[in-house]
Short mmCIF file of C-alpha atoms in Angstrom, two decimals:
data_model
loop_
_atom_site.label_atom_id
_atom_site.label_comp_id
_atom_site.label_asym_id
_atom_site.label_seq_id
_atom_site.Cartn_x
_atom_site.Cartn_y
_atom_site.Cartn_z
CA MET A 280 -31.49 62.85 -33.31
CA LEU A 281 -30.35 59.85 -30.85
CA GLY A 282 -27.17 58.44 -32.00
CA LYS A 283 -25.97 61.41 -34.08
CA GLY A 284 -22.70 62.80 -32.87
CA ILE A 285 -21.85 59.73 -30.60
CA VAL A 286 -22.10 56.64 -33.22
CA SER A 287 -21.04 56.75 -36.65
CA GLU A 288 -23.73 56.42 -39.40
CA LYS A 289 -23.13 52.73 -40.58
CA ASN A 290 -23.59 51.71 -36.80
CA ARG A 291 -26.67 54.07 -36.16
CA LEU A 292 -29.04 51.27 -36.93
CA TRP A 293 -27.54 48.63 -34.61
CA LEU A 294 -27.55 51.14 -31.86
CA TYR A 295 -31.34 51.80 -32.31
CA LEU A 296 -32.27 48.18 -32.69
CA THR A 297 -30.20 47.16 -29.56
CA ILE A 298 -31.33 50.02 -27.41
CA ILE A 299 -35.17 49.61 -28.58
CA ALA A 300 -35.22 45.94 -28.25
CA GLY A 301 -33.38 45.61 -24.84
CA SER A 302 -35.70 48.38 -23.08
CA PHE A 303 -38.78 46.85 -24.66
CA ALA A 304 -37.68 43.53 -23.17
CA GLN A 305 -37.21 44.97 -19.76
CA VAL A 306 -40.27 47.26 -19.51
CA ILE A 307 -42.96 44.93 -20.80
CA MET A 308 -42.08 43.19 -17.52
CA ILE A 309 -43.55 45.77 -15.56
CA PHE A 310 -45.75 47.78 -18.12
CA PRO A 311 -49.20 45.79 -17.54
CA SER A 312 -49.12 46.15 -13.88
CA GLY A 313 -51.37 48.91 -12.70
CA LEU A 314 -53.52 47.97 -15.42
CA ARG A 315 -57.44 47.57 -15.14
CA SER A 316 -58.92 44.17 -16.11
CA GLN A 317 -62.52 42.59 -15.47
CA ARG A 318 -61.44 41.47 -11.75
CA GLY A 319 -59.55 44.72 -10.99
CA ILE A 320 -56.35 46.21 -11.02
CA GLN A 321 -53.77 43.68 -12.15
CA PHE A 322 -50.14 43.30 -10.77
CA TRP A 323 -47.55 40.72 -12.07
CA GLY A 324 -44.72 39.15 -10.39
CA ALA A 325 -43.13 41.05 -7.28
CA GLN A 326 -45.02 44.54 -8.28
CA PHE A 327 -48.16 43.46 -6.02
CA HIS A 328 -45.83 43.47 -3.07
CA ASP A 329 -42.79 45.31 -3.91
CA GLY A 330 -43.93 47.54 -6.26
CA LEU A 331 -46.88 48.66 -4.07
CA TRP A 332 -44.53 48.94 -1.17
CA HIS A 333 -42.75 51.52 -3.02
CA ILE A 334 -45.75 53.35 -4.09
CA ALA A 335 -46.73 53.65 -0.03
CA ILE A 336 -43.57 55.25 0.53
CA VAL A 337 -43.95 57.55 -2.09
CA LYS A 338 -47.41 58.49 -1.30
CA LYS A 339 -45.66 59.15 2.68
CA PHE A 340 -42.77 61.31 0.88
CA VAL A 341 -45.33 63.42 -1.12
CA ASN A 342 -46.83 64.44 2.28
CA PHE A 343 -43.45 64.87 3.47
CA SER A 344 -43.51 62.21 5.89
CA PHE A 345 -40.60 59.50 6.73
CA GLU A 346 -42.82 57.27 8.60
CA ASN A 347 -42.99 53.60 7.61
CA PRO A 348 -46.35 53.36 5.79
CA VAL A 349 -47.26 49.65 6.86
CA PHE A 350 -45.33 50.27 10.29
CA ALA A 351 -46.72 52.99 12.15
CA GLY A 352 -45.08 55.30 14.67
CA GLU A 353 -41.68 54.35 13.11
CA LYS A 354 -39.62 55.93 10.76
CA LEU A 355 -38.01 54.25 7.91
CA GLY A 356 -34.82 52.35 8.56
CA ASN A 357 -32.40 50.29 6.82
CA TYR A 358 -33.94 51.56 3.56
CA HIS A 359 -32.47 52.89 0.24
CA TYR A 360 -35.14 55.68 -0.46
CA PHE A 361 -33.69 57.89 -3.30
CA SER A 362 -36.07 56.10 -6.17
CA ASP A 363 -39.16 56.51 -4.17
CA LEU A 364 -37.89 60.11 -3.32
CA LEU A 365 -37.40 60.84 -6.97
CA VAL A 366 -40.81 59.27 -8.15
CA ALA A 367 -42.39 61.92 -5.40
CA LEU A 368 -40.67 64.75 -6.65
CA VAL A 369 -41.69 64.15 -10.16
CA HIS A 370 -45.37 63.54 -9.08
CA ILE A 371 -45.04 67.03 -6.86
CA ILE A 372 -43.89 68.93 -10.03
CA THR A 373 -45.81 67.31 -12.91
CA ARG A 374 -48.76 66.09 -10.87
CA ILE A 375 -48.58 63.05 -13.01
CA ASP A 376 -50.33 60.03 -11.39
CA VAL A 377 -47.82 58.05 -8.78
CA PHE A 378 -48.89 54.74 -10.62
CA VAL A 379 -48.21 55.99 -14.12
CA ILE A 380 -44.81 57.51 -12.89
CA TYR A 381 -43.67 54.37 -11.08
CA TYR A 382 -44.93 51.68 -13.80
CA LYS A 383 -44.76 53.47 -16.98
CA ILE A 384 -42.49 56.52 -17.10
CA LEU A 385 -39.55 55.98 -14.67
CA PRO A 386 -38.73 52.12 -16.25
CA SER A 387 -38.68 53.85 -19.98
CA VAL A 388 -36.37 56.46 -18.73
CA ILE A 389 -34.17 54.10 -16.76
CA SER A 390 -33.85 51.37 -19.74
CA LEU A 391 -33.03 54.46 -22.31
CA SER A 392 -30.67 55.86 -20.01
CA THR A 393 -28.64 52.47 -19.07
CA GLY A 394 -28.57 51.75 -22.85
CA PHE A 395 -27.07 55.19 -23.68
CA PHE A 396 -24.52 54.94 -20.95
CA VAL A 397 -23.70 51.59 -21.39
CA PHE A 398 -22.71 52.53 -24.94
CA LEU A 399 -20.61 55.79 -24.23
CA LEU A 400 -18.93 53.87 -21.03
CA SER A 401 -18.00 51.04 -23.09
CA LYS A 402 -17.15 52.89 -26.35
CA LYS A 403 -14.81 55.01 -24.16
CA LEU A 404 -13.22 52.01 -22.51
CA PHE A 405 -13.11 49.83 -25.79
CA LYS A 406 -12.55 52.18 -28.39
CA SER A 407 -14.83 50.49 -30.43
CA GLU A 408 -18.59 51.33 -31.41
CA VAL A 409 -19.28 47.77 -32.11
CA ALA A 410 -18.14 46.32 -28.71
CA ALA A 411 -20.16 49.04 -27.21
CA ILE A 412 -23.27 47.75 -29.18
CA TRP A 413 -22.63 44.24 -27.91
CA SER A 414 -22.03 45.58 -24.50
CA MET A 415 -25.60 47.09 -24.46
CA PHE A 416 -27.01 43.78 -26.03
CA PHE A 417 -25.64 41.76 -22.70
CA VAL A 418 -26.47 44.34 -20.34
CA PHE A 419 -29.85 44.14 -21.56
CA LEU A 420 -30.60 40.49 -22.95
CA GLY A 421 -27.70 38.49 -21.36
CA SER A 422 -28.96 35.66 -19.55
CA ASN A 423 -28.01 32.27 -17.73
CA PHE A 424 -27.71 28.78 -18.88
CA ALA A 425 -30.53 27.38 -17.01
CA TYR A 426 -32.25 26.25 -20.24
CA LEU A 427 -29.53 23.49 -20.43
CA LEU A 428 -30.76 21.98 -17.07
CA PRO A 429 -33.79 20.12 -18.32
CA PHE A 430 -31.65 17.93 -20.60
CA PHE A 431 -30.26 16.59 -17.19
CA GLY A 432 -33.59 16.25 -15.57
CA LEU A 433 -32.62 19.20 -13.25
CA GLY A 434 -34.07 22.63 -12.64
CA TYR A 435 -37.45 24.36 -12.05
CA PRO A 436 -39.97 25.83 -14.34
CA ILE A 437 -38.87 29.47 -13.65
CA TRP A 438 -35.68 29.30 -15.21
CA GLU A 439 -34.42 32.71 -14.38
CA THR A 440 -33.57 32.03 -10.90
CA ASN A 441 -32.34 28.55 -11.26
CA PHE A 442 -28.93 29.66 -10.27
CA TRP A 443 -30.31 32.03 -7.67
CA VAL A 444 -29.54 35.22 -9.67
CA GLN A 445 -32.15 37.26 -11.05
CA GLN A 446 -31.21 38.34 -14.92
CA PRO A 447 -31.47 41.83 -16.26
CA MET A 448 -35.18 41.21 -17.99
CA SER A 449 -36.79 41.32 -14.64
CA ILE A 450 -34.81 44.31 -13.81
CA TYR A 451 -38.09 46.22 -12.55
CA SER A 452 -38.74 43.76 -9.71
CA ASN A 453 -36.04 45.68 -7.88
CA MET A 454 -36.55 49.34 -8.57
CA PRO A 455 -33.88 50.82 -6.53
CA TYR A 456 -31.40 48.58 -8.28
CA ALA A 457 -32.66 49.18 -11.61
CA LEU A 458 -32.44 53.16 -10.96
CA SER A 459 -28.99 52.58 -9.46
CA VAL A 460 -27.41 51.20 -12.66
CA PRO A 461 -27.68 54.35 -15.12
CA ILE A 462 -26.43 56.30 -12.24
CA VAL A 463 -23.41 54.06 -11.40
CA LEU A 464 -22.52 54.21 -15.16
CA SER A 465 -23.15 57.39 -15.68
CA SER A 466 -20.91 58.28 -12.63
CA ILE A 467 -17.94 56.32 -13.90
CA TYR A 468 -18.36 57.47 -17.32
CA PHE A 469 -17.75 60.95 -16.40
CA LEU A 470 -14.79 59.66 -14.04
CA THR A 471 -13.26 58.40 -17.16
CA LYS A 472 -14.11 61.43 -19.21
CA TYR A 473 -12.36 63.46 -16.33
CA LEU A 474 -9.30 61.14 -16.50
CA SER A 475 -9.45 61.47 -20.41
CA GLY A 476 -8.32 65.22 -20.02
CA PRO A 477 -9.04 66.77 -16.36
CA ARG A 478 -12.04 68.96 -16.37
CA ASN A 479 -13.35 69.59 -13.06
CA ASN A 480 -16.87 69.91 -14.23
CA TYR A 481 -16.79 65.93 -15.19
CA LEU A 482 -15.33 65.04 -11.79
CA ILE A 483 -17.88 67.00 -9.68
CA LEU A 484 -20.88 65.37 -11.51
CA SER A 485 -19.37 62.07 -11.00
CA ALA A 486 -19.04 62.50 -7.40
CA LEU A 487 -22.41 63.63 -7.06
CA LEU A 488 -23.75 60.97 -9.27
CA LEU A 489 -21.85 58.38 -7.21
CA ALA A 490 -22.64 59.71 -3.88
CA ILE A 491 -26.34 59.28 -4.48
CA ALA A 492 -25.97 55.71 -5.75
CA PRO A 493 -26.12 54.44 -1.92
CA ALA A 494 -29.19 56.17 -1.16
CA THR A 495 -30.53 54.52 -4.48
CA LYS A 496 -29.25 51.17 -3.79
CA SER A 497 -27.04 50.54 -0.86
CA PHE A 498 -25.13 47.71 -2.09
CA THR A 499 -23.08 50.24 -4.37
CA PHE A 500 -20.97 51.11 -1.33
CA PHE A 501 -18.93 48.40 -2.71
CA LEU A 502 -17.64 50.57 -5.40
CA PHE A 503 -15.86 52.65 -2.95
CA PRO A 504 -12.87 50.14 -1.80
CA GLY A 505 -11.93 49.82 -5.54
CA LEU A 506 -12.22 53.77 -6.00
CA PHE A 507 -9.81 54.21 -2.65
CA VAL A 508 -7.34 51.93 -4.17
CA ILE A 509 -6.96 53.79 -7.45
CA SER A 510 -6.96 56.98 -5.59
CA LEU A 511 -3.83 55.98 -3.59
CA TYR A 512 -2.12 54.46 -6.84
CA ARG A 513 -2.67 58.12 -8.47
CA VAL A 514 -1.12 59.68 -5.52
CA TYR A 515 2.02 57.32 -5.45
CA LYS A 516 2.51 57.25 -9.15
CA ASN A 517 1.55 60.81 -10.53
CA LYS A 518 1.39 62.70 -7.01
CA LYS A 519 -1.94 63.77 -7.97
CA PHE A 520 -4.51 63.99 -4.95
CA ASP A 521 -7.43 64.91 -7.29
CA LEU A 522 -9.03 61.36 -6.83
CA LEU A 523 -8.44 60.82 -3.27
CA ILE A 524 -10.42 64.17 -2.69
CA TYR A 525 -13.03 63.03 -4.94
CA PHE A 526 -13.08 59.55 -2.93
CA SER A 527 -13.12 61.57 0.36
CA CYS A 528 -15.93 64.19 -0.81
CA THR A 529 -17.97 61.50 -2.64
CA LEU A 530 -17.99 58.95 0.45
CA LEU A 531 -18.72 61.68 3.27
CA ILE A 532 -21.87 62.82 0.89
CA ALA A 533 -22.91 59.20 0.63
CA ILE A 534 -22.79 58.89 4.43
CA LEU A 535 -24.76 61.69 4.96
CA LEU A 536 -27.25 61.02 2.38
CA MET A 537 -27.81 57.55 3.98
CA LEU A 538 -28.20 58.83 7.70
CA PRO A 539 -31.83 59.65 7.61
CA SER A 540 -32.67 55.69 7.10
CA LEU A 541 -29.47 54.38 8.71
CA ARG A 542 -29.79 51.97 11.72
CA PHE A 543 -26.58 50.42 13.43
CA SER A 544 -27.15 46.66 13.74
CA ASP A 545 -25.67 43.78 12.41
CA ASN A 546 -26.68 43.75 8.61
CA PHE A 547 -24.98 40.47 7.81
CA ILE A 548 -24.49 36.89 8.84
CA TYR A 549 -21.50 34.83 8.35
CA GLU A 550 -22.73 31.77 6.25
CA PRO A 551 -20.12 30.51 3.71
CA GLY A 552 -21.56 28.32 0.83
CA TRP A 553 -25.31 28.86 1.60
CA PHE A 554 -26.37 29.96 -1.69
CA LEU A 555 -24.19 27.18 -3.33
CA LYS A 556 -25.91 24.49 -1.20
CA THR A 557 -29.37 25.62 -1.69
CA MET A 558 -28.71 26.41 -5.29
CA ILE A 559 -28.12 22.65 -5.35
CA GLU A 560 -30.85 21.09 -3.32
CA ALA A 561 -33.59 23.80 -3.11
CA PRO A 562 -36.74 22.53 -5.38
CA ASP A 563 -37.16 25.58 -6.85
CA ARG A 564 -33.61 26.18 -8.06
CA MET A 565 -31.53 23.16 -9.48
CA ASN A 566 -33.39 20.54 -7.41
CA TRP A 567 -30.27 18.28 -7.89
CA GLN A 568 -31.42 15.63 -5.15
CA ASP A 569 -28.11 13.27 -6.02
CA TRP A 570 -25.86 15.55 -5.27
CA SER A 571 -27.72 17.13 -2.23
CA LEU A 572 -27.72 13.33 -0.64
CA ARG A 573 -24.20 13.04 -1.62
CA TYR A 574 -23.31 16.36 0.51
CA GLN A 575 -25.35 15.17 3.50
CA PHE A 576 -23.31 11.83 3.29
CA TYR A 577 -20.03 13.69 3.26
CA LYS A 578 -20.84 15.78 5.88
CA SER A 579 -22.03 13.09 7.95
CA ASN A 580 -18.91 11.30 7.50
CA ASN A 581 -16.71 14.52 7.93
CA ASP A 582 -15.24 13.72 4.26
CA ILE A 583 -13.55 17.11 4.21
CA PHE A 584 -11.88 16.14 0.72
CA ASN A 585 -15.31 15.62 -0.88
CA LEU A 586 -16.98 18.52 0.93
CA VAL A 587 -14.55 20.71 -0.74
CA ARG A 588 -15.16 19.04 -3.97
CA PHE A 589 -18.96 19.39 -3.74
CA TYR A 590 -18.49 23.38 -2.90
CA ILE A 591 -15.95 23.94 -5.95
CA THR A 592 -18.30 22.14 -8.34
CA ALA A 593 -21.32 24.25 -6.89
CA PHE A 594 -19.25 27.45 -7.37
CA VAL A 595 -18.44 26.42 -10.92
CA ILE A 596 -21.90 25.80 -11.85
CA PHE A 597 -23.32 28.92 -9.97
CA PHE A 598 -20.45 31.03 -11.47
CA VAL A 599 -20.74 30.12 -15.05
CA GLY A 600 -24.52 29.15 -15.15
CA ASN A 601 -25.26 32.69 -13.96
CA LEU A 602 -22.99 34.12 -16.50
CA GLY A 603 -24.44 32.37 -19.49
CA THR A 604 -22.86 33.92 -22.61
CA ARG A 605 -21.29 36.43 -20.90
CA VAL A 606 -18.32 33.96 -19.98
CA LEU A 607 -17.02 36.07 -22.93
CA ALA A 608 -16.25 38.46 -20.65
CA PHE A 609 -13.00 36.55 -19.87
CA ILE A 610 -11.85 37.21 -23.57
CA GLY A 611 -12.40 40.89 -22.99
CA VAL A 612 -10.45 41.10 -19.44
CA TYR A 613 -7.62 38.99 -20.81
CA LYS A 614 -7.25 41.66 -23.49
CA ILE A 615 -7.30 45.20 -21.68
CA ARG A 616 -3.83 45.51 -21.08
CA LYS A 617 -3.61 47.31 -24.45
CA LEU A 618 -6.59 49.54 -23.68
CA PRO A 619 -6.74 52.84 -22.35
CA HIS A 620 -7.80 53.95 -18.71
CA PRO A 621 -6.32 51.33 -16.74
CA GLU A 622 -7.74 53.06 -13.30
CA ILE A 623 -11.28 52.46 -14.45
CA HIS A 624 -10.61 48.81 -15.67
CA PHE A 625 -9.23 48.08 -12.22
CA LEU A 626 -12.08 49.99 -10.43
CA LEU A 627 -14.80 47.77 -12.70
CA LEU A 628 -12.94 44.33 -12.11
CA PHE A 629 -11.74 44.77 -8.73
CA SER A 630 -15.38 46.04 -7.78
CA SER A 631 -16.97 42.66 -9.65
CA PHE A 632 -14.37 40.31 -7.65
CA LEU A 633 -15.90 41.85 -4.63
CA LEU A 634 -19.39 41.76 -5.69
CA ALA A 635 -19.28 38.24 -6.84
CA ILE A 636 -17.40 36.81 -3.89
CA PHE A 637 -19.66 38.65 -0.71
CA PRO A 638 -22.57 36.34 -1.29
CA MET A 639 -20.68 33.42 -1.09
CA PHE A 640 -19.85 34.22 2.47
CA TYR A 641 -22.70 36.50 3.94
CA LEU A 642 -26.40 36.33 4.09
CA SER A 643 -28.66 39.13 5.26
CA SER A 644 -29.93 39.60 8.66
CA GLY A 645 -33.36 40.16 7.36
CA ILE A 646 -34.05 38.25 4.30
CA ALA A 647 -31.42 35.85 4.24
CA TRP A 648 -30.95 35.98 0.34
CA ASN A 649 -31.03 39.69 -0.19
CA THR A 650 -27.19 39.50 -0.22
CA ILE A 651 -27.55 37.62 -3.76
CA GLN A 652 -28.05 41.33 -5.12
CA PHE A 653 -24.61 42.04 -5.04
CA HIS A 654 -24.30 39.68 -7.95
CA TYR A 655 -26.55 41.68 -10.04
CA TYR A 656 -23.66 44.35 -10.42
CA PHE A 657 -21.31 41.52 -11.14
CA LEU A 658 -23.53 40.58 -13.98
CA LEU A 659 -23.86 44.17 -14.96
CA PHE A 660 -19.96 44.75 -15.51
CA SER A 661 -19.58 41.37 -16.79
CA GLY A 662 -21.94 42.21 -19.70
CA ILE A 663 -19.85 45.29 -20.41
CA TYR A 664 -16.72 43.36 -20.87
CA ALA A 665 -18.52 40.37 -22.69
CA GLY A 666 -19.42 43.15 -25.32
CA TYR A 667 -15.66 43.51 -25.79
CA GLY A 668 -14.86 39.79 -25.57
CA THR A 669 -17.57 39.31 -28.38
CA TYR A 670 -16.02 41.94 -30.58
CA ILE A 671 -12.36 40.06 -30.38
CA LEU A 672 -14.07 36.97 -30.99
CA LEU A 673 -15.61 37.86 -34.07
CA ASN A 674 -12.56 40.16 -35.54
CA ASN A 675 -10.72 36.89 -35.24
CA THR A 676 -13.05 35.14 -37.41
CA ARG A 677 -11.76 35.00 -41.10
CA THR A 678 -14.79 35.01 -43.27
CA LYS A 679 -17.84 37.39 -43.15
CA PHE A 680 -19.86 34.14 -43.58
CA TYR A 681 -18.59 32.65 -40.35
CA LYS A 682 -18.72 36.08 -38.50
CA ILE A 683 -22.48 36.55 -39.06
CA GLY A 684 -23.01 32.77 -38.14
CA LEU A 685 -21.11 33.04 -34.86
CA ALA A 686 -22.76 36.30 -34.12
CA ILE A 687 -26.27 34.71 -34.41
CA ILE A 688 -25.22 31.62 -32.21
CA ILE A 689 -24.10 34.19 -29.50
CA ILE A 690 -27.35 35.91 -29.58
CA LEU A 691 -29.76 32.48 -29.71
CA PHE A 692 -27.65 30.92 -26.92
CA SER A 693 -28.31 34.33 -24.95
CA ILE A 694 -31.93 34.72 -24.86
CA PRO A 695 -33.88 31.33 -24.35
CA VAL A 696 -34.16 32.39 -20.73
CA ASP A 697 -35.65 35.68 -21.53
CA ILE A 698 -38.12 34.19 -23.97
CA GLN A 699 -38.86 31.64 -21.18
CA THR A 700 -39.25 34.52 -18.81
CA PHE A 701 -41.82 36.38 -20.86
CA TYR A 702 -43.83 33.27 -21.49
CA PHE A 703 -43.81 31.81 -17.87
CA TYR A 704 -45.54 35.53 -16.81
CA TYR A 705 -47.80 36.13 -19.27
CA SER A 706 -49.31 33.02 -20.48
CA ARG A 707 -51.51 32.79 -17.60
CA PRO A 708 -53.68 35.32 -15.88
CA THR A 709 -51.95 36.89 -12.92
CA GLY A 710 -53.41 35.99 -9.81
CA SER A 711 -52.72 39.45 -8.13
CA TYR A 712 -55.31 42.19 -7.98
CA VAL A 713 -56.50 44.98 -6.11
CA THR A 714 -60.27 44.26 -6.71
CA TYR A 715 -63.08 47.14 -7.55
CA GLU A 716 -64.48 46.40 -4.03
CA GLU A 717 -61.29 47.43 -2.51
CA LEU A 718 -60.90 50.27 -4.57
CA GLU A 719 -64.09 51.63 -3.95
CA ALA A 720 -63.27 51.07 -0.04
CA PHE A 721 -59.66 52.93 -0.42
CA ASN A 722 -61.70 55.84 -2.04
CA TYR A 723 -63.69 55.98 0.93
CA LEU A 724 -60.74 56.41 2.93
CA ASN A 725 -58.92 58.81 0.79
CA ILE A 726 -62.16 61.24 0.78
CA ASN A 727 -62.45 60.73 4.94
CA GLY A 728 -59.80 61.65 7.29
CA ASP A 729 -56.31 62.99 6.88
CA ASP A 730 -53.13 61.25 5.33
CA SER A 731 -51.78 60.89 8.72
CA ASP A 732 -54.39 58.69 10.18
CA ARG A 733 -53.82 55.23 11.30
CA VAL A 734 -55.69 52.04 10.10
CA LEU A 735 -55.74 48.82 12.13
CA THR A 736 -56.21 46.15 9.53
CA PHE A 737 -58.20 42.42 10.07
CA PRO A 738 -57.02 39.44 9.77
CA ILE A 739 -54.12 40.61 11.81
CA GLY A 740 -50.95 39.29 10.46
CA ALA A 741 -52.11 39.68 6.94
CA SER A 742 -50.46 42.08 4.29
CA PHE A 743 -52.06 45.47 3.61
CA ILE A 744 -49.45 47.13 1.77
CA HIS A 745 -51.98 48.13 -1.09
CA LEU A 746 -54.09 49.71 1.25
CA ALA A 747 -51.17 52.15 2.27
CA ALA A 748 -50.18 52.51 -1.37
CA TYR A 749 -53.88 53.49 -2.40
CA THR A 750 -54.69 55.50 0.45
CA GLY A 751 -51.60 57.29 1.40
CA LYS A 752 -52.71 56.31 4.88
CA THR A 753 -50.51 54.68 7.56
CA VAL A 754 -51.34 50.78 8.44
CA PHE A 755 -50.87 50.33 12.13
CA LEU A 756 -49.06 46.64 11.37
CA GLY A 757 -49.13 46.24 7.59
CA ASP A 758 -46.77 43.54 6.49
CA GLU A 759 -43.89 41.39 8.03
CA ILE A 760 -41.61 41.19 5.43
CA THR A 761 -41.13 44.75 5.17
CA ALA A 762 -41.06 45.43 8.85
CA VAL A 763 -38.24 43.01 9.24
CA LEU A 764 -36.05 44.52 6.22
CA THR A 765 -36.79 47.69 7.82
CA GLY A 766 -35.50 46.68 11.12
CA HIS A 767 -38.90 46.82 13.22
CA ASP A 768 -40.20 44.38 15.65
CA TYR A 769 -43.03 42.90 14.16
CA ARG A 770 -43.93 40.10 16.51
CA LYS A 771 -43.98 42.31 19.51
CA ARG A 772 -46.48 44.58 18.09
CA LEU A 773 -48.38 41.33 16.95
CA ASP A 774 -48.68 40.07 20.48
CA GLU A 775 -49.64 43.33 21.53
CA ILE A 776 -52.92 43.72 19.24
CA ASN A 777 -53.74 40.23 20.34
CA SER A 778 -53.43 40.97 23.68
CA ALA A 779 -55.47 43.95 23.47
CA ILE A 780 -58.09 42.31 21.71
CA GLU A 781 -58.29 39.56 24.26
CA GLU A 782 -58.98 42.13 27.20
CA ARG A 783 -61.89 43.70 25.33
CA GLU A 784 -62.17 46.69 27.66
CA GLY A 785 -58.37 47.39 26.91
CA PHE A 786 -58.71 47.28 23.20
CA LEU A 787 -60.38 50.61 22.93
CA LYS A 788 -57.55 52.07 25.15
CA TYR A 789 -55.10 50.50 22.78
CA LEU A 790 -56.65 52.24 19.75
CA ARG A 791 -56.59 55.61 21.67
CA LYS A 792 -52.95 55.06 22.95
CA ASN A 793 -51.84 54.68 19.45
CA LYS A 794 -54.01 57.12 17.94
CA ILE A 795 -55.61 54.35 15.40
CA ARG A 796 -58.62 56.04 13.70
CA TRP A 797 -59.82 53.45 11.09
CA ILE A 798 -60.34 49.72 11.23
CA TYR A 799 -60.25 47.74 7.76
CA ASP A 800 -61.76 44.49 8.09
CA VAL A 801 -62.08 41.65 5.58
CA THR A 802 -62.84 38.61 7.75
CA SER A 803 -65.74 39.71 10.10
CA GLU A 804 -63.68 37.32 12.55
CA LYS A 805 -63.26 40.17 15.20
CA SER A 806 -67.04 41.36 14.93
CA GLU A 807 -67.80 40.98 18.59
CA ILE A 808 -64.89 43.25 19.73
CA LEU A 809 -65.87 45.73 16.91
CA LYS A 810 -69.45 46.40 18.88
CA ASN A 811 -68.36 49.42 20.82
CA GLY A 812 -70.20 52.69 20.85
CA ASN A 813 -66.66 54.17 19.93
CA ILE A 814 -66.33 52.32 16.98
CA LYS A 815 -69.00 52.84 14.22
CA THR A 816 -69.58 51.30 11.19
CA SER A 817 -68.61 53.94 8.50
CA PHE A 818 -68.44 51.63 5.20
CA LYS A 819 -69.52 47.96 3.97
CA LYS A 820 -69.36 46.49 0.52
CA GLY A 821 -69.04 42.81 0.37
CA ASN A 822 -66.75 41.34 2.46
CA ILE A 823 -65.14 44.64 3.40
CA SER A 824 -66.28 46.68 6.41
CA ILE A 825 -64.58 50.03 7.42
CA TYR A 826 -65.18 51.21 11.15
CA GLU A 827 -64.19 54.50 12.52
CA VAL A 828 -62.91 54.98 15.93
CA VAL A 829 -64.57 57.76 17.69
CA PHE A 830 -62.41 59.52 20.36
#
């Protein structure tokens, strides 16, 4: 039975309730995606774009291909691939449908294992089952203070990202990050077990898990500086080289695992304060126009003092606003001097500092705001220490009545954004569907041709990730966002296609040169260029036409 042997009988019910409630709150945000409705297959939030992007990559991995599914002829680059590789392996072994694995099975396993390892690690670090259960609560259901903004006439209807950082309830809008969480937590837990009483099997297991973490989510590389520091300290204090060897081997394996998709380019842009400024002024964030105008006035007058005051104020709002009730972590951090495993506490706190500060200075060279994802791990570790802080706070409350009242207040102040996020998503129908006409067209492509076939899509420039996800075929130019993220020159290829279309005679040569077998058209705007003896209509349904290029 889950919980038997790792938790006392008096706390077992609370363990069950917390892990079930927390897991349910997370998986309910992804479960409805991929289900049938009257209009077609429905997808919620980021699942229509990001989720189907991962499915498209899985389909490539299933066919042992590392090609970018929406940028034909180029391999995946700048990409953490392990979560998709895992789905592909599970599919190959079990033959369970990829969509079921990705949208149903994997989230359930991730959430349950996250709760399990949060409890084990927190119990080990804080020597308290109650603190560990509270840590689980904050990791699952902790959220920000955005629900206070409407009282000041500020904010955006989606409270969750008013301070920029997405909260744990929406973890599955970023599957690589979601999978990296139990991997990182389990690695740190086994390292803690090793330091409790050296057993090499724990150290090896920890090393293997941490080595695959960057291939799951590259931002986990930020754990290595802290690991390096505690390794050197162990050499200096105890004359032991075990952690230094552990660090070196883990880092080497992690780099080797990242090499297949590594592109050596400038991944980050130095832009200090960008998140703070946009959080204040953006209409879909705090939308605090008064302070935005003040900033412009201070800047135009080169008022350094007030500019510094603006950024300090914005940082405090960003920091405390995102933490929400996880500010209780400061109580936990203040009291850690009496706790065991100082090396692990240093690793978590030093890494948290780096992860929190880095986005304040750097943006991503692809999608600028991607660096905000570093802050996700800061909130994760803050949730763990918030559990300990809450435990201390409640222990210092004199009567049972006040203790229960305080616990209820902490819970009630933690979950308003979670409730609003759930309501915002499901109080209205989703606008993202794969229609049944599209499914019929995709089925035609599935039955005909090979998985390695390339498909040119019209309208040029539109996103056709869903075609790649449902057919397993490669879209020649399928999505601008993913092309930029993976380091490909989207604009150059777009211009090449448009030039070939304008030449008419050169269009067929272009198709042949790039081995394009299918043309998928949902507009008919290029119908004239498709009137060619070597381009034959193969399928037509509604506004969808599929043409086969005969070489």
